[in-house]
mmCIF file of N, CA, C and O in Angstrom:
data_model
loop_
_atom_site.group_PDB
_atom_site.id
_atom_site.type_symbol
_atom_site.label_atom_id
_atom_site.label_comp_id
_atom_site.label_asym_id
_atom_site.label_seq_id
_atom_site.Cartn_x
_atom_site.Cartn_y
_atom_site.Cartn_z
ATOM 1 N N MET A 1 44.432 -237.758 90.469
ATOM 2 C CA MET A 1 43.430 -237.080 89.667
ATOM 3 C C MET A 1 42.752 -236.033 90.556
ATOM 4 O O MET A 1 42.357 -236.330 91.674
ATOM 5 N N THR A 2 42.639 -234.838 90.023
ATOM 6 C CA THR A 2 42.006 -233.771 90.794
ATOM 7 C C THR A 2 40.492 -233.900 90.735
ATOM 8 O O THR A 2 39.941 -234.602 89.885
ATOM 9 N N GLY A 3 39.825 -233.205 91.651
ATOM 10 C CA GLY A 3 38.363 -233.198 91.648
ATOM 11 C C GLY A 3 37.807 -232.653 90.359
ATOM 12 O O GLY A 3 36.793 -233.136 89.850
ATOM 13 N N LYS A 4 38.469 -231.635 89.803
ATOM 14 C CA LYS A 4 38.000 -231.039 88.552
ATOM 15 C C LYS A 4 38.109 -232.048 87.401
ATOM 16 O O LYS A 4 37.212 -232.155 86.573
ATOM 17 N N GLN A 5 39.222 -232.805 87.352
ATOM 18 C CA GLN A 5 39.388 -233.821 86.310
ATOM 19 C C GLN A 5 38.338 -234.917 86.465
ATOM 20 O O GLN A 5 37.764 -235.374 85.489
ATOM 21 N N ARG A 6 38.072 -235.332 87.702
ATOM 22 C CA ARG A 6 37.075 -236.372 87.954
ATOM 23 C C ARG A 6 35.694 -235.868 87.530
ATOM 24 O O ARG A 6 34.926 -236.584 86.912
ATOM 25 N N SER A 7 35.409 -234.619 87.841
ATOM 26 C CA SER A 7 34.120 -234.042 87.470
ATOM 27 C C SER A 7 33.949 -234.024 85.952
ATOM 28 O O SER A 7 32.878 -234.333 85.443
ATOM 29 N N ALA A 8 35.010 -233.664 85.225
ATOM 30 C CA ALA A 8 34.945 -233.649 83.763
ATOM 31 C C ALA A 8 34.714 -235.056 83.231
ATOM 32 O O ALA A 8 33.931 -235.256 82.294
ATOM 33 N N MET A 9 35.386 -236.045 83.833
ATOM 34 C CA MET A 9 35.194 -237.433 83.395
ATOM 35 C C MET A 9 33.770 -237.883 83.691
ATOM 36 O O MET A 9 33.154 -238.562 82.879
ATOM 37 N N ASP A 10 33.243 -237.511 84.863
ATOM 38 C CA ASP A 10 31.875 -237.878 85.216
ATOM 39 C C ASP A 10 30.889 -237.283 84.212
ATOM 40 O O ASP A 10 29.939 -237.941 83.802
ATOM 41 N N ARG A 11 31.114 -236.031 83.826
ATOM 42 C CA ARG A 11 30.238 -235.381 82.848
ATOM 43 C C ARG A 11 30.337 -236.079 81.494
ATOM 44 O O ARG A 11 29.329 -236.293 80.834
ATOM 45 N N ASP A 12 31.547 -236.439 81.101
ATOM 46 C CA ASP A 12 31.724 -237.148 79.828
ATOM 47 C C ASP A 12 30.964 -238.474 79.838
ATOM 48 O O ASP A 12 30.280 -238.818 78.871
ATOM 49 N N LEU A 13 31.099 -239.221 80.925
ATOM 50 C CA LEU A 13 30.407 -240.510 81.025
ATOM 51 C C LEU A 13 28.892 -240.321 81.079
ATOM 52 O O LEU A 13 28.148 -241.082 80.459
ATOM 53 N N ALA A 14 28.445 -239.316 81.803
ATOM 54 C CA ALA A 14 27.000 -239.047 81.881
ATOM 55 C C ALA A 14 26.456 -238.673 80.508
ATOM 56 O O ALA A 14 25.370 -239.113 80.117
ATOM 57 N N CYS A 15 27.204 -237.871 79.766
ATOM 58 C CA CYS A 15 26.783 -237.485 78.419
ATOM 59 C C CYS A 15 26.735 -238.711 77.509
ATOM 60 O O CYS A 15 25.791 -238.881 76.734
ATOM 61 N N GLU A 16 27.740 -239.562 77.614
ATOM 62 C CA GLU A 16 27.766 -240.788 76.814
ATOM 63 C C GLU A 16 26.546 -241.654 77.109
ATOM 64 O O GLU A 16 25.894 -242.159 76.180
ATOM 65 N N GLU A 17 26.217 -241.805 78.387
ATOM 66 C CA GLU A 17 25.041 -242.600 78.759
ATOM 67 C C GLU A 17 23.764 -241.966 78.213
ATOM 68 O O GLU A 17 22.872 -242.672 77.737
ATOM 69 N N PHE A 18 23.671 -240.649 78.281
ATOM 70 C CA PHE A 18 22.502 -239.941 77.775
ATOM 71 C C PHE A 18 22.332 -240.161 76.275
ATOM 72 O O PHE A 18 21.229 -240.397 75.788
ATOM 73 N N LEU A 19 23.437 -240.107 75.529
ATOM 74 C CA LEU A 19 23.379 -240.225 74.070
ATOM 75 C C LEU A 19 23.193 -241.662 73.587
ATOM 76 O O LEU A 19 22.743 -241.880 72.462
ATOM 77 N N GLU A 20 23.513 -242.624 74.434
ATOM 78 C CA GLU A 20 23.521 -244.028 73.998
ATOM 79 C C GLU A 20 22.173 -244.498 73.458
ATOM 80 O O GLU A 20 22.107 -245.168 72.421
ATOM 81 N N ALA A 21 21.085 -244.166 74.117
ATOM 82 C CA ALA A 21 19.766 -244.627 73.652
ATOM 83 C C ALA A 21 19.457 -244.060 72.265
ATOM 84 O O ALA A 21 18.973 -244.784 71.387
ATOM 85 N N GLY A 22 19.744 -242.787 72.070
ATOM 86 C CA GLY A 22 19.524 -242.185 70.756
ATOM 87 C C GLY A 22 20.432 -242.790 69.704
ATOM 88 O O GLY A 22 20.026 -243.015 68.557
ATOM 89 N N TYR A 23 21.669 -243.070 70.104
ATOM 90 C CA TYR A 23 22.630 -243.697 69.200
ATOM 91 C C TYR A 23 22.138 -245.078 68.780
ATOM 92 O O TYR A 23 22.146 -245.410 67.592
ATOM 93 N N ASP A 24 21.682 -245.866 69.758
ATOM 94 C CA ASP A 24 21.175 -247.207 69.448
ATOM 95 C C ASP A 24 19.986 -247.126 68.493
ATOM 96 O O ASP A 24 19.864 -247.937 67.568
ATOM 97 N N GLY A 25 19.112 -246.156 68.709
ATOM 98 C CA GLY A 25 17.977 -245.965 67.821
ATOM 99 C C GLY A 25 18.396 -245.565 66.423
ATOM 100 O O GLY A 25 17.823 -246.038 65.428
ATOM 101 N N LEU A 26 19.403 -244.717 66.339
ATOM 102 C CA LEU A 26 19.919 -244.294 65.038
ATOM 103 C C LEU A 26 20.521 -245.474 64.281
ATOM 104 O O LEU A 26 20.281 -245.651 63.080
ATOM 105 N N VAL A 27 21.279 -246.301 64.992
ATOM 106 C CA VAL A 27 21.871 -247.491 64.378
ATOM 107 C C VAL A 27 20.760 -248.429 63.904
ATOM 108 O O VAL A 27 20.814 -248.962 62.782
ATOM 109 N N ALA A 28 19.744 -248.633 64.715
ATOM 110 C CA ALA A 28 18.628 -249.511 64.328
ATOM 111 C C ALA A 28 17.919 -248.974 63.085
ATOM 112 O O ALA A 28 17.581 -249.749 62.171
ATOM 113 N N SER A 29 17.725 -247.667 63.021
ATOM 114 C CA SER A 29 17.093 -247.059 61.843
ATOM 115 C C SER A 29 17.946 -247.246 60.600
ATOM 116 O O SER A 29 17.429 -247.539 59.516
ATOM 117 N N ALA A 30 19.252 -247.073 60.744
ATOM 118 C CA ALA A 30 20.154 -247.251 59.603
ATOM 119 C C ALA A 30 20.161 -248.706 59.132
ATOM 120 O O ALA A 30 20.147 -248.979 57.926
ATOM 121 N N ARG A 31 20.166 -249.635 60.079
ATOM 122 C CA ARG A 31 20.092 -251.063 59.711
ATOM 123 C C ARG A 31 18.803 -251.347 58.952
ATOM 124 O O ARG A 31 18.799 -252.096 57.976
ATOM 125 N N ALA A 32 17.709 -250.766 59.418
ATOM 126 C CA ALA A 32 16.414 -250.984 58.767
ATOM 127 C C ALA A 32 16.406 -250.454 57.333
ATOM 128 O O ALA A 32 15.649 -250.945 56.493
ATOM 129 N N GLN A 33 17.268 -249.484 57.059
ATOM 130 C CA GLN A 33 17.375 -248.937 55.707
ATOM 131 C C GLN A 33 18.354 -249.728 54.843
ATOM 132 O O GLN A 33 18.578 -249.394 53.684
ATOM 133 N N GLY A 34 18.969 -250.769 55.442
ATOM 134 C CA GLY A 34 19.830 -251.653 54.665
ATOM 135 C C GLY A 34 21.324 -251.411 54.797
ATOM 136 O O GLY A 34 22.113 -252.070 54.122
ATOM 137 N N TRP A 35 21.731 -250.477 55.646
ATOM 138 C CA TRP A 35 23.154 -250.223 55.828
ATOM 139 C C TRP A 35 23.762 -251.306 56.707
ATOM 140 O O TRP A 35 23.136 -251.774 57.655
ATOM 141 N N SER A 36 25.003 -251.692 56.421
ATOM 142 C CA SER A 36 25.697 -252.690 57.239
ATOM 143 C C SER A 36 26.273 -252.020 58.492
ATOM 144 O O SER A 36 26.422 -250.800 58.552
ATOM 145 N N ASP A 37 26.617 -252.847 59.476
ATOM 146 C CA ASP A 37 27.221 -252.313 60.696
ATOM 147 C C ASP A 37 28.518 -251.570 60.398
ATOM 148 O O ASP A 37 28.796 -250.538 61.002
ATOM 149 N N ASP A 38 29.336 -252.085 59.469
ATOM 150 C CA ASP A 38 30.581 -251.402 59.106
ATOM 151 C C ASP A 38 30.298 -250.046 58.464
ATOM 152 O O ASP A 38 30.971 -249.058 58.763
ATOM 153 N N GLU A 39 29.320 -249.991 57.570
ATOM 154 C CA GLU A 39 28.962 -248.722 56.931
ATOM 155 C C GLU A 39 28.460 -247.711 57.957
ATOM 156 O O GLU A 39 28.832 -246.530 57.927
ATOM 157 N N ILE A 40 27.645 -248.185 58.886
ATOM 158 C CA ILE A 40 27.113 -247.309 59.926
ATOM 159 C C ILE A 40 28.242 -246.797 60.814
ATOM 160 O O ILE A 40 28.329 -245.599 61.102
ATOM 161 N N ALA A 41 29.116 -247.697 61.250
ATOM 162 C CA ALA A 41 30.227 -247.298 62.114
ATOM 163 C C ALA A 41 31.136 -246.293 61.411
ATOM 164 O O ALA A 41 31.557 -245.301 62.013
ATOM 165 N N ASN A 42 31.435 -246.537 60.135
ATOM 166 C CA ASN A 42 32.290 -245.610 59.391
ATOM 167 C C ASN A 42 31.642 -244.238 59.256
ATOM 168 O O ASN A 42 32.303 -243.204 59.404
ATOM 169 N N ALA A 43 30.345 -244.207 58.996
ATOM 170 C CA ALA A 43 29.633 -242.936 58.867
ATOM 171 C C ALA A 43 29.601 -242.194 60.201
ATOM 172 O O ALA A 43 29.838 -240.973 60.252
ATOM 173 N N MET A 44 29.325 -242.911 61.284
ATOM 174 C CA MET A 44 29.279 -242.277 62.604
ATOM 175 C C MET A 44 30.650 -241.744 63.006
ATOM 176 O O MET A 44 30.761 -240.640 63.547
ATOM 177 N N LEU A 45 31.690 -242.514 62.734
ATOM 178 C CA LEU A 45 33.045 -242.063 63.042
ATOM 179 C C LEU A 45 33.394 -240.819 62.245
ATOM 180 O O LEU A 45 33.950 -239.855 62.775
ATOM 181 N N SER A 46 33.062 -240.818 60.974
ATOM 182 C CA SER A 46 33.332 -239.658 60.127
ATOM 183 C C SER A 46 32.615 -238.416 60.655
ATOM 184 O O SER A 46 33.204 -237.331 60.734
ATOM 185 N N LEU A 47 31.354 -238.564 61.033
ATOM 186 C CA LEU A 47 30.597 -237.437 61.570
ATOM 187 C C LEU A 47 31.205 -236.930 62.878
ATOM 188 O O LEU A 47 31.304 -235.714 63.097
ATOM 189 N N ALA A 48 31.626 -237.852 63.740
ATOM 190 C CA ALA A 48 32.241 -237.448 65.010
ATOM 191 C C ALA A 48 33.560 -236.714 64.760
ATOM 192 O O ALA A 48 33.836 -235.684 65.387
ATOM 193 N N GLN A 49 34.366 -237.213 63.820
ATOM 194 C CA GLN A 49 35.633 -236.552 63.506
ATOM 195 C C GLN A 49 35.403 -235.155 62.937
ATOM 196 O O GLN A 49 36.123 -234.218 63.287
ATOM 197 N N GLN A 50 34.404 -235.006 62.093
ATOM 198 C CA GLN A 50 34.091 -233.692 61.541
ATOM 199 C C GLN A 50 33.674 -232.722 62.647
ATOM 200 O O GLN A 50 34.055 -231.553 62.635
ATOM 201 N N ARG A 51 32.905 -233.201 63.605
ATOM 202 C CA ARG A 51 32.459 -232.347 64.721
ATOM 203 C C ARG A 51 33.654 -231.908 65.561
ATOM 204 O O ARG A 51 33.746 -230.754 65.968
ATOM 205 N N VAL A 52 34.586 -232.825 65.828
ATOM 206 C CA VAL A 52 35.782 -232.490 66.605
ATOM 207 C C VAL A 52 36.623 -231.465 65.850
ATOM 208 O O VAL A 52 37.089 -230.474 66.433
ATOM 209 N N GLN A 53 36.827 -231.676 64.558
ATOM 210 C CA GLN A 53 37.614 -230.727 63.758
ATOM 211 C C GLN A 53 36.972 -229.348 63.749
ATOM 212 O O GLN A 53 37.663 -228.336 63.869
ATOM 213 N N ALA A 54 35.668 -229.284 63.621
ATOM 214 C CA ALA A 54 34.976 -227.995 63.619
ATOM 215 C C ALA A 54 35.111 -227.311 64.976
ATOM 216 O O ALA A 54 35.334 -226.097 65.049
ATOM 217 N N ALA A 55 35.004 -228.073 66.054
ATOM 218 C CA ALA A 55 35.134 -227.498 67.395
ATOM 219 C C ALA A 55 36.543 -226.964 67.613
ATOM 220 O O ALA A 55 36.730 -225.897 68.201
ATOM 221 N N ARG A 56 37.538 -227.689 67.153
ATOM 222 C CA ARG A 56 38.927 -227.229 67.290
ATOM 223 C C ARG A 56 39.162 -225.964 66.471
ATOM 224 O O ARG A 56 39.819 -225.049 66.935
ATOM 225 N N ALA A 57 38.625 -225.923 65.276
ATOM 226 C CA ALA A 57 38.799 -224.738 64.433
ATOM 227 C C ALA A 57 38.149 -223.530 65.095
ATOM 228 O O ALA A 57 38.719 -222.439 65.114
ATOM 229 N N ASP A 58 36.958 -223.715 65.664
ATOM 230 C CA ASP A 58 36.264 -222.621 66.344
ATOM 231 C C ASP A 58 37.038 -222.139 67.559
ATOM 232 O O ASP A 58 36.999 -220.963 67.898
ATOM 233 N N ALA A 59 37.754 -223.049 68.222
ATOM 234 C CA ALA A 59 38.478 -222.688 69.439
ATOM 235 C C ALA A 59 39.628 -221.732 69.160
ATOM 236 O O ALA A 59 40.039 -220.982 70.029
ATOM 237 N N TRP A 60 40.162 -221.727 67.949
ATOM 238 C CA TRP A 60 41.339 -220.913 67.635
ATOM 239 C C TRP A 60 40.996 -219.650 66.857
ATOM 240 O O TRP A 60 41.873 -218.895 66.487
ATOM 241 N N ILE A 61 39.736 -219.384 66.613
ATOM 242 C CA ILE A 61 39.376 -218.163 65.906
ATOM 243 C C ILE A 61 39.818 -216.970 66.748
ATOM 244 O O ILE A 61 39.579 -216.905 67.944
ATOM 245 N N GLY A 62 40.478 -216.022 66.116
ATOM 246 C CA GLY A 62 40.914 -214.826 66.819
ATOM 247 C C GLY A 62 42.293 -214.939 67.428
ATOM 248 O O GLY A 62 42.758 -214.024 68.073
ATOM 249 N N GLY A 63 42.959 -216.040 67.245
ATOM 250 C CA GLY A 63 44.307 -216.172 67.781
ATOM 251 C C GLY A 63 44.903 -217.513 67.437
ATOM 252 O O GLY A 63 44.201 -218.486 67.277
ATOM 253 N N GLU A 64 46.192 -217.509 67.312
ATOM 254 C CA GLU A 64 46.909 -218.735 67.013
ATOM 255 C C GLU A 64 47.318 -219.414 68.320
ATOM 256 O O GLU A 64 47.564 -218.745 69.324
ATOM 257 N N PRO A 65 47.386 -220.740 68.332
ATOM 258 C CA PRO A 65 47.852 -221.430 69.544
ATOM 259 C C PRO A 65 49.306 -221.099 69.808
ATOM 260 O O PRO A 65 50.043 -220.748 68.881
ATOM 261 N N ARG A 66 49.712 -221.151 71.073
ATOM 262 C CA ARG A 66 51.111 -220.869 71.383
ATOM 263 C C ARG A 66 52.009 -221.940 70.792
ATOM 264 O O ARG A 66 51.588 -223.088 70.635
ATOM 265 N N GLN A 67 53.212 -221.547 70.477
ATOM 266 C CA GLN A 67 54.179 -222.487 69.913
ATOM 267 C C GLN A 67 54.415 -223.632 70.894
ATOM 268 O O GLN A 67 54.640 -223.405 72.074
ATOM 269 N N GLY A 68 54.313 -224.847 70.398
ATOM 270 C CA GLY A 68 54.537 -226.015 71.232
ATOM 271 C C GLY A 68 53.371 -226.364 72.134
ATOM 272 O O GLY A 68 53.414 -227.338 72.852
ATOM 273 N N GLY A 69 52.328 -225.560 72.097
ATOM 274 C CA GLY A 69 51.160 -225.814 72.942
ATOM 275 C C GLY A 69 50.238 -226.832 72.305
ATOM 276 O O GLY A 69 50.388 -227.198 71.143
ATOM 277 N N PRO A 70 49.286 -227.296 73.069
ATOM 278 C CA PRO A 70 48.345 -228.285 72.523
ATOM 279 C C PRO A 70 47.475 -227.682 71.444
ATOM 280 O O PRO A 70 47.185 -226.494 71.452
ATOM 281 N N ARG A 71 47.072 -228.512 70.500
ATOM 282 C CA ARG A 71 46.238 -228.058 69.399
ATOM 283 C C ARG A 71 44.774 -228.420 69.614
ATOM 284 O O ARG A 71 43.949 -228.195 68.760
ATOM 285 N N ASN A 72 44.452 -229.022 70.750
ATOM 286 C CA ASN A 72 43.050 -229.397 70.971
ATOM 287 C C ASN A 72 42.506 -228.807 72.227
ATOM 288 O O ASN A 72 43.074 -228.266 73.043
#
């Protein structure tokens, strides 16, 4: 693993740790409103997938990906 790859992983983990407290609070708020853990997880997953799809779409504006190249 290169230093650049390790740095990207460190940033990803640091971001995850930063978001965790807010995520836990969001889950607690949703539970307090009567949503089940499965409903909350499904909603959060759907929102995350939508964000990834939007980011990928934005990445290709102005040009098509090369043939056989990665789409993400």
